Structures are given as C-alpha cells and as structure tokens.
Coordinates of C-alpha atoms and ligand atoms in Angstrom, one line a residue:
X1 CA 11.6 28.8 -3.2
X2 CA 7.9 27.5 -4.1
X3 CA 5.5 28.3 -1.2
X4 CA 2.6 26.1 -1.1
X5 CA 1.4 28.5 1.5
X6 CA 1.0 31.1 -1.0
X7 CA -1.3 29.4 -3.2
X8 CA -4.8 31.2 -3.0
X9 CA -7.5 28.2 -2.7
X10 CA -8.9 27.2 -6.2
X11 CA -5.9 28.5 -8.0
X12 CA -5.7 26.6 -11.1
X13 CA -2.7 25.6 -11.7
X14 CA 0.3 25.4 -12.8
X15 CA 4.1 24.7 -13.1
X16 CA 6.6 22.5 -13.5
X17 CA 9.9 22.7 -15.3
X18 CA 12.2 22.9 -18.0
X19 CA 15.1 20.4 -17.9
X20 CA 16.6 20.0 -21.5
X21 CA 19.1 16.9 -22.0
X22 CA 20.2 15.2 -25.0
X23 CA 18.1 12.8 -25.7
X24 CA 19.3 10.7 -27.6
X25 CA 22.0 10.2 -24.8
X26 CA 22.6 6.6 -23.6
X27 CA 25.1 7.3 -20.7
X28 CA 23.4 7.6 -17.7
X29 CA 25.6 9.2 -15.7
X30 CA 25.6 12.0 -18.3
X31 CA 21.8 12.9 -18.0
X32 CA 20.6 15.3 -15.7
X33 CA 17.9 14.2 -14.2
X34 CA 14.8 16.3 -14.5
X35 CA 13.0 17.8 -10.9
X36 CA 10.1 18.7 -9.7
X37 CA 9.5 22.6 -10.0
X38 CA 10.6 25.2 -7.6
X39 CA 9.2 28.6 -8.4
X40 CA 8.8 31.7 -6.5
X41 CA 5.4 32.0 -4.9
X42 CA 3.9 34.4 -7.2
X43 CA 4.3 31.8 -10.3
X44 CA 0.9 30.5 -9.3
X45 CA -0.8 33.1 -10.4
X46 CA 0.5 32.0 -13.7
X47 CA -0.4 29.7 -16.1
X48 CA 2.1 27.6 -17.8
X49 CA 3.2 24.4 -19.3
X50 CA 5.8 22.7 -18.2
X51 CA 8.1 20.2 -20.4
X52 CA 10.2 17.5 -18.6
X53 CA 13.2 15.4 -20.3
X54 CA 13.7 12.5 -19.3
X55 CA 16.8 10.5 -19.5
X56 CA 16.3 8.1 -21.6
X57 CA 18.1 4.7 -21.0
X58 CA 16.6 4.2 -17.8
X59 CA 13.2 4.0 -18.8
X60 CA 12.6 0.4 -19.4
X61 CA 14.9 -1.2 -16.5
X62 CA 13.6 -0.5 -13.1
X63 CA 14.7 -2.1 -10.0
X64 CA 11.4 -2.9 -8.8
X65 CA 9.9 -6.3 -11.2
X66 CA 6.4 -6.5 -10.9
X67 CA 5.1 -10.2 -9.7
X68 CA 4.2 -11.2 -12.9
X69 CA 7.4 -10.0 -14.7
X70 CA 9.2 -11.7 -12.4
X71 CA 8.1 -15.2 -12.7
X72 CA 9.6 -16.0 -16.0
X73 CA 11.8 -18.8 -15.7
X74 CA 11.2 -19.8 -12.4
X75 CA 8.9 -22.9 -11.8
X76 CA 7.8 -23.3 -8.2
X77 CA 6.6 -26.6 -6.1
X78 CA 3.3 -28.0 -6.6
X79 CA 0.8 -26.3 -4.5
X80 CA -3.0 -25.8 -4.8
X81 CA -2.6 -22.6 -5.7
X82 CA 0.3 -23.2 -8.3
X83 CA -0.4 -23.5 -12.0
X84 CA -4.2 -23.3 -12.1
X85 CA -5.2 -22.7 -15.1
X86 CA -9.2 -23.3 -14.6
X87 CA -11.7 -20.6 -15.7
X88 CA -13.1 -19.4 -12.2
X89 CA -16.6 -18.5 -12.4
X90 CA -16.3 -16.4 -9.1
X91 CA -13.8 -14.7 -9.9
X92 CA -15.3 -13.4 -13.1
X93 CA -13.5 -13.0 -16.6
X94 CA -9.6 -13.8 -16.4
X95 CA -7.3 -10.4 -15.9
X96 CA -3.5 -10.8 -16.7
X97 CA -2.9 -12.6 -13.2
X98 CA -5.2 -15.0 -13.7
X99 CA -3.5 -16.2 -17.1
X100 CA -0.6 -16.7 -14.7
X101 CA 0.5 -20.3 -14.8
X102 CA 2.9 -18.7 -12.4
X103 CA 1.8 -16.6 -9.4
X104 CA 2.8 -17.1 -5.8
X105 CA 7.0 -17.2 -7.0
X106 CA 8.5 -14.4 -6.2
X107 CA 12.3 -15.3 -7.1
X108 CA 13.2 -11.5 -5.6
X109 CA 12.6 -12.2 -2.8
X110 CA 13.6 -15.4 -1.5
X111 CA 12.1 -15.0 2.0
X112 CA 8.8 -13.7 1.1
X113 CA 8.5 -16.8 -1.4
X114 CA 9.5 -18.7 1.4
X115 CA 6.8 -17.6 3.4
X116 CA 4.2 -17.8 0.6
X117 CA 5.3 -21.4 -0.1
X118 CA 4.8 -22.5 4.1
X119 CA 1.4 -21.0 4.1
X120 CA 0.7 -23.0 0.5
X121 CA 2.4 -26.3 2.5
X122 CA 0.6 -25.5 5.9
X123 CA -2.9 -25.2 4.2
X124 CA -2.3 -28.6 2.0
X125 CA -1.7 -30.1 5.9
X126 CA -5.6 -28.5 6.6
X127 CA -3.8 -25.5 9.2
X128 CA -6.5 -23.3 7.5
X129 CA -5.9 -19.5 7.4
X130 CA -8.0 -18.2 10.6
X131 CA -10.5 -15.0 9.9
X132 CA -9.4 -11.6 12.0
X133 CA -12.8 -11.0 13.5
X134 CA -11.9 -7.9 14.4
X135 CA -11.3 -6.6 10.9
X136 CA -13.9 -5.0 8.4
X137 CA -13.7 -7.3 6.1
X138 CA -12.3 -10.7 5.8
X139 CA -8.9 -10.8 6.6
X140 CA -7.1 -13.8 7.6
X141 CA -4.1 -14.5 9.8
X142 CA -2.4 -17.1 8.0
X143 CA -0.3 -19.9 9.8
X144 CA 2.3 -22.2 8.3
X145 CA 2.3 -25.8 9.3
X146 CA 3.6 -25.6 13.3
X147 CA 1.1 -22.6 13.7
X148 CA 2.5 -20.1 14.0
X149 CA 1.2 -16.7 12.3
X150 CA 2.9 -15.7 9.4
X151 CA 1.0 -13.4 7.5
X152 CA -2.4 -11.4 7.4
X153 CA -4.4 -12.5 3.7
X154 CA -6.9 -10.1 2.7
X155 CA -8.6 -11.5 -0.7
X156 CA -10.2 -8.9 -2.9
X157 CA -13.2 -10.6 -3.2
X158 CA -13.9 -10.1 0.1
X159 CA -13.4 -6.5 0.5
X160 CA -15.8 -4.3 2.2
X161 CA -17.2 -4.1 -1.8
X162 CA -16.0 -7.7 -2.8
X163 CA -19.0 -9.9 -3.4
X164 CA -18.4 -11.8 -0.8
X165 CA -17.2 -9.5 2.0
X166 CA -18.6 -12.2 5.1
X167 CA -19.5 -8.9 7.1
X168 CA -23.6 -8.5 7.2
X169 CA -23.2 -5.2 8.9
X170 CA -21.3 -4.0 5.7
X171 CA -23.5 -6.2 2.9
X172 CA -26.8 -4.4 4.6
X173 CA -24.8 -1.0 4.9
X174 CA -24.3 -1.0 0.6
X175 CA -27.6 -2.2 -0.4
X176 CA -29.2 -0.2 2.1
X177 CA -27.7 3.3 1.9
X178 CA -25.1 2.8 -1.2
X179 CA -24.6 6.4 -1.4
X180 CA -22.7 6.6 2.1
X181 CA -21.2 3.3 1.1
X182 CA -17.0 3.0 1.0
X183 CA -15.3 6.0 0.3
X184 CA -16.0 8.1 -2.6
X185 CA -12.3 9.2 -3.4
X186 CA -11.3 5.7 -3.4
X187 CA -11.2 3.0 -6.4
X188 CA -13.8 0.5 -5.3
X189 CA -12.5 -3.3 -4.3
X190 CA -9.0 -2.6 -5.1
X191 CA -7.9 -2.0 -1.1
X192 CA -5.9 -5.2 -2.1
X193 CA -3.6 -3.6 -4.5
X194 CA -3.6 -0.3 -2.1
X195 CA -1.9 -3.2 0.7
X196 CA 0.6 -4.1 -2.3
X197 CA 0.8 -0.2 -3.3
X198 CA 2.1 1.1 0.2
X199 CA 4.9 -1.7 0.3
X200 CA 5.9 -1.2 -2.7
X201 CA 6.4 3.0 -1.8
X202 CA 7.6 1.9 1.5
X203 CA 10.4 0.2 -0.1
X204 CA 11.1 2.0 -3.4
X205 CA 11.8 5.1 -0.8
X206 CA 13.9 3.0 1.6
X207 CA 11.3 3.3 4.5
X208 CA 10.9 0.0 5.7
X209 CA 7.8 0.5 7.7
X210 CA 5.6 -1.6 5.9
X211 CA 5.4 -5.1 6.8
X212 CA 6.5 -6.6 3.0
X213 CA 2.8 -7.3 1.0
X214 CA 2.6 -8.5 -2.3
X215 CA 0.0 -9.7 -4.7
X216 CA -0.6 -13.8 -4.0
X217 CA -3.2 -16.1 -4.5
X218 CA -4.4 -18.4 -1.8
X219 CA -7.2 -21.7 -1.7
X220 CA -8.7 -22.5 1.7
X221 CA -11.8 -23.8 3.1
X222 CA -11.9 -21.3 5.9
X223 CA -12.5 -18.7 3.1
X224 CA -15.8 -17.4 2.1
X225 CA -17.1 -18.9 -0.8
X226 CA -19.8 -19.2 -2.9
X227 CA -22.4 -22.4 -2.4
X228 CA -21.9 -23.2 -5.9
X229 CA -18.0 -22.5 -5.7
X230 CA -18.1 -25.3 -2.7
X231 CA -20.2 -27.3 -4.8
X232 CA -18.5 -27.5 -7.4
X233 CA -15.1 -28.1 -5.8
X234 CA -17.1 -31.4 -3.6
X235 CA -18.0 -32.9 -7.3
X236 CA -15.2 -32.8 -8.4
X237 CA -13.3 -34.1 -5.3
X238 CA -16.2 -37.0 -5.8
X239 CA -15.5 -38.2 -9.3
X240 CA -11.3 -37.7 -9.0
X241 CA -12.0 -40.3 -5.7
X242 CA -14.6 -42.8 -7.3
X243 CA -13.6 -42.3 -11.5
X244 CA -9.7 -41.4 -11.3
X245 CA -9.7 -41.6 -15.1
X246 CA -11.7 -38.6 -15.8
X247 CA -11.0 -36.8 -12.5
X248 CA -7.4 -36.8 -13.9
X249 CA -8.7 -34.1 -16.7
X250 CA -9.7 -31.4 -13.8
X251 CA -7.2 -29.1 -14.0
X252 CA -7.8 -28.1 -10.3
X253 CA -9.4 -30.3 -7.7
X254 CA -10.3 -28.2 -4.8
X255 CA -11.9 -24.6 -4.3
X256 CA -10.9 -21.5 -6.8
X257 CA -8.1 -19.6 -5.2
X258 CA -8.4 -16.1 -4.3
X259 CA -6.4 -13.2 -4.9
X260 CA -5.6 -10.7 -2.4
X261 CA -3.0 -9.4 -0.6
X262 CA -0.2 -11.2 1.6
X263 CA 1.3 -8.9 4.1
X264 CA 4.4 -10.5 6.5
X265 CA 3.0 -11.0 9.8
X266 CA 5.5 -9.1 11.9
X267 CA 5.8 -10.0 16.2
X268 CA 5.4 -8.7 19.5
X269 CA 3.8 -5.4 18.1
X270 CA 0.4 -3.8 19.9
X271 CA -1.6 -0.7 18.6
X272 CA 0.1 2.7 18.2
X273 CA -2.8 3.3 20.7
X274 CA -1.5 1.0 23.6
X275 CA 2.4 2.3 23.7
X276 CA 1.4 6.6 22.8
X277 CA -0.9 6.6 25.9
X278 CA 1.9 4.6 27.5
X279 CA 4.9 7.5 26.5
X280 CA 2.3 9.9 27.7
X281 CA 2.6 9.1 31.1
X282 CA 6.3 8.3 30.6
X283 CA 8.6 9.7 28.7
X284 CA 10.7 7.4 26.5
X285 CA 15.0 7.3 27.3
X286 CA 16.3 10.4 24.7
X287 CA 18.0 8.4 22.2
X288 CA 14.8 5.9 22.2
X289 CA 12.6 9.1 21.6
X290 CA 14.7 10.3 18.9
X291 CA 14.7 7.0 17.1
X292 CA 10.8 6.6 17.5
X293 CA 10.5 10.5 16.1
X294 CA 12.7 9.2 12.8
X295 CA 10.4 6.1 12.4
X296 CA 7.1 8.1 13.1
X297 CA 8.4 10.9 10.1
X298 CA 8.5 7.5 8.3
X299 CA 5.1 6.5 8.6
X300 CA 3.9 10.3 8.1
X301 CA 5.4 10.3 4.9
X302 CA 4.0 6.5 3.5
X303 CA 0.7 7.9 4.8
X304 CA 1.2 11.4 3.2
X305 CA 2.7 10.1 -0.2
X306 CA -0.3 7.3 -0.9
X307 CA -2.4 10.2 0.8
X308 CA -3.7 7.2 3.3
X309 CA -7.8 7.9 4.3
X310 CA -7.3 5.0 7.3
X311 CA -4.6 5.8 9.8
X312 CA -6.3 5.4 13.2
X313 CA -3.5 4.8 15.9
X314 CA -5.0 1.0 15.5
X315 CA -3.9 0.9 11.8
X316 CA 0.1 1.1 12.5
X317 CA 1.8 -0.8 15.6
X318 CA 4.6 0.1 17.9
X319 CA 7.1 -2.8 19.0
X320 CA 8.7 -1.4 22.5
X321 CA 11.5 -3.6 23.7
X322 CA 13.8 -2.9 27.2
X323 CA 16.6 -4.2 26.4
X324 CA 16.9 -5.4 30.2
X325 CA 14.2 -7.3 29.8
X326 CA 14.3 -8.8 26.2
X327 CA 16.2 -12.2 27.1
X328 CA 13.9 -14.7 29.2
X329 CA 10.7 -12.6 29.9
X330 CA 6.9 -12.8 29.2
X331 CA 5.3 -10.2 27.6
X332 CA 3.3 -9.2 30.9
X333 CA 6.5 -8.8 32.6
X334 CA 8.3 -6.4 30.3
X335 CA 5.1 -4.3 30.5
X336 CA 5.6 -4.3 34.3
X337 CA 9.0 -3.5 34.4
X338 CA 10.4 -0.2 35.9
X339 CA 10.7 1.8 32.8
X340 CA 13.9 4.1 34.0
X341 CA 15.8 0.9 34.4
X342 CA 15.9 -0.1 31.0
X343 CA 18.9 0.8 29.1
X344 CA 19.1 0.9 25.5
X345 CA 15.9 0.0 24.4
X346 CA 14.4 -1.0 21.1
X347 CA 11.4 0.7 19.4
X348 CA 10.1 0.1 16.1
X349 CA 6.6 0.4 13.8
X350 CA 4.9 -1.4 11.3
X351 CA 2.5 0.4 9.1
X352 CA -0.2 -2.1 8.6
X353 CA -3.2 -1.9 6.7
X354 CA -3.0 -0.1 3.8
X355 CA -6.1 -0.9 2.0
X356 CA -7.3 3.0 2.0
X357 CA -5.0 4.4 -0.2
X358 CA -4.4 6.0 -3.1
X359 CA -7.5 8.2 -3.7
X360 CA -8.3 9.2 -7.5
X361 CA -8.8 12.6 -6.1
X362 CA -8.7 14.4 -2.8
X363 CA -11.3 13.6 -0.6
X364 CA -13.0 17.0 -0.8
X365 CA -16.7 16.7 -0.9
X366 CA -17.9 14.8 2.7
X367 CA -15.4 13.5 4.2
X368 CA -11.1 14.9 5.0
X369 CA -10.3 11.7 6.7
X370 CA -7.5 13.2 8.3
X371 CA -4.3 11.4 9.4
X372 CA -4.7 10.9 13.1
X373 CA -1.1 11.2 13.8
X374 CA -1.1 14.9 13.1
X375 CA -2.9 15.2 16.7
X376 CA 0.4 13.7 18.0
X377 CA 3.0 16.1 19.7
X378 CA 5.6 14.3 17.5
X379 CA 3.8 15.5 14.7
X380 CA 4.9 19.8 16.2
X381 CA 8.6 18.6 15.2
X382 CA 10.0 19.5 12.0
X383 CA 11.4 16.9 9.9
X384 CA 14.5 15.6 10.8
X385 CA 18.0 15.7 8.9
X386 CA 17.8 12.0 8.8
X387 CA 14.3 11.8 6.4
X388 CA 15.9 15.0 4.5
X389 CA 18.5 13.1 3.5
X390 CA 17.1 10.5 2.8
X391 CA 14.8 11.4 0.5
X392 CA 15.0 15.0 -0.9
X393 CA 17.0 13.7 -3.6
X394 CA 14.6 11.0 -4.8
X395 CA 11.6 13.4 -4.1
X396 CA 13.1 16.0 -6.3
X397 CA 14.0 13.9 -9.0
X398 CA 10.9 14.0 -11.6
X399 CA 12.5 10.5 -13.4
X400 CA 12.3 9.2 -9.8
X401 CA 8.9 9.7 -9.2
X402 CA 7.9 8.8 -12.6
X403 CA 9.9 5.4 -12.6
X404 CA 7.6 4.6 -9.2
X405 CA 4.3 5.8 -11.1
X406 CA 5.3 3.3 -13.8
X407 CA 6.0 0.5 -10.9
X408 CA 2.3 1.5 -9.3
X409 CA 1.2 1.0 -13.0
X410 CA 2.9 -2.5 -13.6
X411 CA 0.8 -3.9 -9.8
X412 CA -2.2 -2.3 -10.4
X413 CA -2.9 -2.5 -13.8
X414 CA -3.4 -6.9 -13.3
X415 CA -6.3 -5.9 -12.1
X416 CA -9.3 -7.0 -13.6
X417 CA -11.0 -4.1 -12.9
X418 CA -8.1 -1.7 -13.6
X419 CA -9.3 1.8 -15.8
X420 CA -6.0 4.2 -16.8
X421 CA -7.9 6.7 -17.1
X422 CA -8.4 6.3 -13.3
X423 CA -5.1 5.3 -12.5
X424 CA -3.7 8.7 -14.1
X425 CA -5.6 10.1 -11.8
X426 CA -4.5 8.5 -8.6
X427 CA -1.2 9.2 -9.8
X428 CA -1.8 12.7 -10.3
X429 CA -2.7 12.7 -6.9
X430 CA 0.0 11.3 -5.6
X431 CA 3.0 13.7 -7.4
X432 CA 0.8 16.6 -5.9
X433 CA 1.7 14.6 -2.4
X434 CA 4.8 14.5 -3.4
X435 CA 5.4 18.3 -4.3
X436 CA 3.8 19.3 -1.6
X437 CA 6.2 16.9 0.7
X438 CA 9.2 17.7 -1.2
X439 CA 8.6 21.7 -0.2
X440 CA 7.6 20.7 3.6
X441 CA 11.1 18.7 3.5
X442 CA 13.1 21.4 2.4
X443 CA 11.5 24.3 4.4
X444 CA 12.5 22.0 7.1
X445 CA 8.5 22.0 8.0
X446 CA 6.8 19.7 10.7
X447 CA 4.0 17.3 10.2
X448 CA 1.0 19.2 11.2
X449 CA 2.3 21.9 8.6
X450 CA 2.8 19.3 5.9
X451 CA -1.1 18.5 6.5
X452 CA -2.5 21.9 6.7
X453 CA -0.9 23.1 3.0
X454 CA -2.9 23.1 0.3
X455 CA -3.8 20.4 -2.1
X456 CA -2.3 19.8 -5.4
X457 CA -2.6 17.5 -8.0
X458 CA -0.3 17.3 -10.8
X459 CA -1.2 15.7 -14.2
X460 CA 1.0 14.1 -16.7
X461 CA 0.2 14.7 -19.9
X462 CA -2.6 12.8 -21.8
X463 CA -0.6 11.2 -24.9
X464 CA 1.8 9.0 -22.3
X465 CA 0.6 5.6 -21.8
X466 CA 2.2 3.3 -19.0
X467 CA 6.2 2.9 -19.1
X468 CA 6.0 4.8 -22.5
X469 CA 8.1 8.4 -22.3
X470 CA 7.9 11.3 -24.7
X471 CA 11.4 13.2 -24.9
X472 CA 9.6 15.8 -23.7
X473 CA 6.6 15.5 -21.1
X474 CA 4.3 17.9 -19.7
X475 CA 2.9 18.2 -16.5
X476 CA 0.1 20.4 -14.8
X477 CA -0.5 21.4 -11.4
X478 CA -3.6 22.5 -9.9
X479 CA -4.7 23.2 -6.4
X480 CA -7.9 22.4 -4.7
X481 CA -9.9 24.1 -3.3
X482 CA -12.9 22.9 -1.2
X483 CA -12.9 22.1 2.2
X484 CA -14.5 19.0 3.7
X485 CA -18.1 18.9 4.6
X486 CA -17.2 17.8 8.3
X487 CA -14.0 16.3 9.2
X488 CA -14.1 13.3 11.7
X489 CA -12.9 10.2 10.3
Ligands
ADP1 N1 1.3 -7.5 9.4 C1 0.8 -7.6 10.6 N2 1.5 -8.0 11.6 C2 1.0 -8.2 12.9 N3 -0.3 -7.9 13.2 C3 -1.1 -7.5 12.2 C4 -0.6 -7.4 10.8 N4 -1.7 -7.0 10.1 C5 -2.8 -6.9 10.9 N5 -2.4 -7.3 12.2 C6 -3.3 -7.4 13.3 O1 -4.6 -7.7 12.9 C7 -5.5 -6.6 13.2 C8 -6.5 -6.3 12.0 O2 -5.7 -6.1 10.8 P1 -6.0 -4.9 9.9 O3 -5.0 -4.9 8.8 O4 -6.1 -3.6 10.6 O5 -7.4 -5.3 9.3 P2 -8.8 -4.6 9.0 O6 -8.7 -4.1 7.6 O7 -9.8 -5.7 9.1 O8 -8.9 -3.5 10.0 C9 -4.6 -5.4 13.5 O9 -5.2 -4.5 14.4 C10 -3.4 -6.0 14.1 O10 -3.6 -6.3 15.4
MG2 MG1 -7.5 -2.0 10.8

C-alpha cells in the first residue's frame, strides 16, 4: 500500500501506473479502467514515469454538458438577459460565453432553469437582486417576483479583483498594498467559476452538499455599474422612447448583463458556527450524530478535493430540524425547544461559498489557510464505510478523474481570462488531492490525518490538450515541501 506518510518532504516525485488495454477497443465494458498508483512506500525514492491507457470510447461523451454545450437547440423566453448580442464595453473583449446567443438555458436541469428564468421574470417586474452586505464582495440575494430569496449572484466583475468590486475597504487594500492583495495560490477574478467548479465536483462525486451554482448572466440596476455603462443604457432607453424607429436597431435596451455565478438559495440554514457551539453543549440524538458525521466527511472531502483556502465555520451552513417541532412552529420556537424531546430529527449542510478554490499550486509561501473543520472533534473520526463506498471506486479510477478534469476544463475555459497553462496546473493540484484522499480513504484514515499528509501534485503530461487523450498518458507526481510562513487564516 502507498504511504503518503513516508514521503520525505521535497521528494520529487514520482509514480503512477501501468494499465495496458487495447486500444483500439470500443466496448466499454471490456476496458479496464486505468487507477491511480499504489506503490509501496519506498517507490518514492524513485524516479519514474508512469503511462496510463485509457479506454477509449468514453472519452468524448460525458455525463456532465457544460452550459454552453448544452444550449443547442433549445431557445428560451425573452428576457433581458436572453440573446444579447451587443459588444459590452465593460466587460472587455467577448470570450466564448459572451458569443452566446444562448446563456441562462440550462435544459439539464429543468429546475435550475426554472429558477434562472423567475429571477430573469422577477427583475423585468423591478424586484431587483438585493446586495449581501455582509459579503466581501458584491454578492446578491436574488428574489423572484413574490420575494422570496432564491439564489445568491456573485458577478465576476465584482470580485474582490473585479473592477468593480463595490467594497472601498478592498479597492484601497489592492492599490495600496497589492502584494498582500487576494491570495497568491489562487487564479485572480475567477472565484466565480471556483462557485460553479465546487458544484460541479459536488455532484460529479454524488455529494450533494453544494447548493447547485452554475455559470448565468444577470442585468439589474441594483448592480454596480460603471457611470458610463448607466449612461449609456439611459440614452438608449431615451431614443427607443422618443425615436422608436431607430431605438428598434439597439440590440439591447437596458444595462450590459453580468456574468457570475448563480448558486440555489437553500432555507432555514444558520452558520456551521451557530448549531457546532450548540452540539457542544448538547449532544445530538445517535442516529442524528451519525448522519451529521456522514454529511460533514462530505464537506471535508469537497473542501479537500478543490483544496478550498475559505472554509470558516461561516462559509458552510447546518439546517437542524426536530422533527417534533417541524409542523406549525417559528423558528425561535424550535430553537427553544427541549432538545431530548425531539425524536427523529433532521440535519443537513450546505457548502456555500466556494469562490476560494482551486489553487494553481499549494499555498506554501505565506499563508496554509487551513480548513477550519479539522479543529472539529468530528474531524478525530476516521472515514466512514458510507464515503468509502461511495467513492473509492471513482477516486481510484484514473479515467474517472480525468473525465472530471476535462468537465472543470469545459467551465472554466469560457473564461475570458482563462490560460491552460494555468489550468494544468490547478488540475495537477487537484489529482494530488485526490491521491492523497484516495490513500486516507482506504487506510480508513480520519480527517485531521488526511490534512496533515504531505502535499502532492500530479501532472499530466504536456502534449495533452483539453478532452484530447493519447493511448498512452503520463503522469508525474511530486511532493512539496515548504511549510507555511504562519498559518492563521
Ligand atoms: N446558497 C445559499 N443559501 C442560503 N444562504 C446563503 C447562500 N449563500 C450565501 N448565503 C448567506 O449569505 C451569506 C454571505 O454569503 P457568502 O457566499 O459567504 O458570501 P461572501 O463571499 O460575501 O462571504 C452567508 O453567510 C449566508 O448566510
Ligand atoms: Mg462568506
């Protein structure tokens, strides 16, 4: 068995594995999948390469369709934020989502395009999307037409490095000291994508602890905006009103929209924060404790997997429910209630904001931003059965984890600002998490000793572009070695 353990810090490198298949074999079912290496412990004092076959037919068909892909065919109500076509000057030269005539449909995934279209409907009826003041950056709880909170909007260009983040604090903080600025692992003013990147591993693993986020584009006044964007959008409203005729050549009346990411506002959940310090003082009914243990190794594994530099018990919320008291009582009065009387109670977490994720390499040099959960005494247990099962066999499986690099690929790279070269990197990242995880799982390891083995990174080959497979692929591992500067977050 491969014992991360044993690794010596600053060992470069190496593994991986030699899985031969036919490849020119079309029958999946006939393909062994390729895995991620298991060696004894002293194979890192060696230096190898490693060639991986992959099965070829399922390269090109994935389950998961990126937004874009998936908008073929299907054309949605008119909205404002539906087929525009109008060069943005704010939102700088036009990336593959902004040649869109398409965005916001999301045929997949009827209710999330339901939910898309009611903040589009509620927005047209001037129920603006209302800023989180709370939040680093603008983010907006967005409403659909009776008011009600649907869904928390976070447009890139309002990130903490967006141009037009509405923060002060934060502008002063990056032209003042820029060096100390953001977070130097991180891929600057894509914490949008990062949102869209952590749903999309929560569900291509079968977590479900992220509240669904995808990729959308929204319009609204109650955004930040440029003068000249408002401006510009007033003219134009002007002569549509007083010279119909030529205002019926605009191709969009109304303010640019913004892209950014649309996370499904989920209810009656409070900070991690409130309801830990509350199963301090008392202890949660057994079964309720074991179901809270699965859903927090859940949560540990997102955050371990996208190697998350943000999860403060305020960054993922607990939902506690007495049964006794779910039918016909007010908030205040199930936290009143007499805890040992509850029977069968629910529990369950959301894993919200995401935007932190997905480092180009380990944050090594100032800063560990540790996951705060691994101060929890759930964090002591070793990994269930349940998370074993459910996931060993997709962590091991090296066509697997490539077939979710390729859907990470297919979000991010509509990015204006997306670099490969960068993105190979993030991803080598990320397969280290995942070796190192996939070893933690099988030991039957806890948490805290998930967290404390060294880093790896592991590095596809150069030649491979994108969704494009050699027979034969190599990968490299390496381990890092330096140890943070100071380690508060
Ligand atoms: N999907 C969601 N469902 C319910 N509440 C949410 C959701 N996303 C955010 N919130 C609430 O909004 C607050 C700020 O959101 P967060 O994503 O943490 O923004 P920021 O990046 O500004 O910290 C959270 O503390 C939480 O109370
Ligand atoms: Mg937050």
């Amino acid at each position: 068995m491969m014992n991360m353990n044993s690794a010596e810090a600053g060992d470069s490198l190496i593994f991986s594995l030699n899985e031969t298949n036919d490849n020119n074999n079309t029958n999946a079912s006939a393909s062994a999948p390729a895995s991620l290496p298991n060696m004894p412990p002293d194979s890192y004092q060696m230096t190898s390469e490693v060639h991986v076959t992959f099965a070829p037919q399922n390269h090109n068909h994935t389950s998961y369709k990126s937004d874009r892909e998936s908008h073929s065919g299907h054309r949605p109500p008119r909205s404002p934020t539906r087929g525009c076509k109008e060069n943005s000057p704010l939102l700088g030269p036009k990336s593959d989502f902004e040649h869109s005539f398409e965005y916001n449909s999301f045929p997949d995934d009827p209710f999330f395009h339901e939910t898309v279209l009611a903040a589009e409907l509620a927005i047209e009826a001037n129920v603006c999307p209302e800023r989180i003041y709370q939040g680093s950056s603008g983010s907006y709880f967005v409403k659909n037409t009776e008011q009600k909170i649907i869904a928390v909007f976070k447009p890139k260009d309002e990130e903490p490095y967006g141009h037009l983040n509405p923060k002060w604090t934060k502008w002063m903080h990056k032209l003042c000291c820029p060096c100390c600025f953001g977070r130097s692992c991180l891929v600057p003013n894509q914490g949008y994508l990062s949102e869209a990147g952590a749903s999309l591993v929560d569900q291509k693993l079968g977590l479900n602890v992220v509240p669904k986020t995808k990729v959308v584009r929204l319009a609204s006044e109650t955004f930040n905006y440029s003068a000249i964007d408002r401006a510009k959008a007033r003219t134009k409203r002007n002569i549509y009103n007083r010279v119909p005729s030529v205002g019926r050549h605009f191709n969009r009346i109304g303010l640019p929209p913004k892209i950014g990411s649309f996370q499904l506002f989920v209810n009656g959940y409070k900070d991690a924060d409130y309801w830990l310090r509350r199963f301090d003082s008392e202890a949660l009914p057994e079964s309720t404790a074991k179901k809270f243990q699965h859903l927090f190794e859940r949560v540990v594994v997102l955050d371990y997997i996208i190697r998350n530099t943000d999860r403060g018990n305020d960054n993922w919320l607990i939902k506690y429910e007495p049964a006794s008291t779910k039918a016909g009582s007010s908030q205040g009065d199930i936290e009143d209630a007499e805890w040992s009387m509850v029977e069968n109670p629910e529990i369950a977490v959301a894993a919200i904001d995401n935007g932190l994720a997905f480092p180009f390499k380990h944050p090594d040099e100032w800063r560990a931003y540790p996951y705060h959960w691994a101060w929890l005494p759930q964090a002591k247990v070793p990994f269930s059965t349940e998370i074993q099962e459910l996931l060993l066999d997709q962590l091991s499986d090296m066509n697997f984890v490539q077939d979710l690099c390729d859907d990470l690929y297919d979000l991010f790279k509509c990015d204006k600002g997306f670099d490969r070269h960068t993105f190979e990197k993030q991803m080598s990242v990320m397969r280290g998490q995942i070796l190192n995880l996939t070893q933690a799982l099988k030991d039957g390891r806890s948490p805290v000793q998930l967290v404390q083995m060294p880093v790896v990174t592991v590095e596809r080959n150069k030649s491979t572009v994108g969704r494009t497979r050699a027979d034969s692929e190599i990968f490299t591992q390496s381990f890092s070695h330096r140890a943070p500067f100071f380690s508060w977050c």
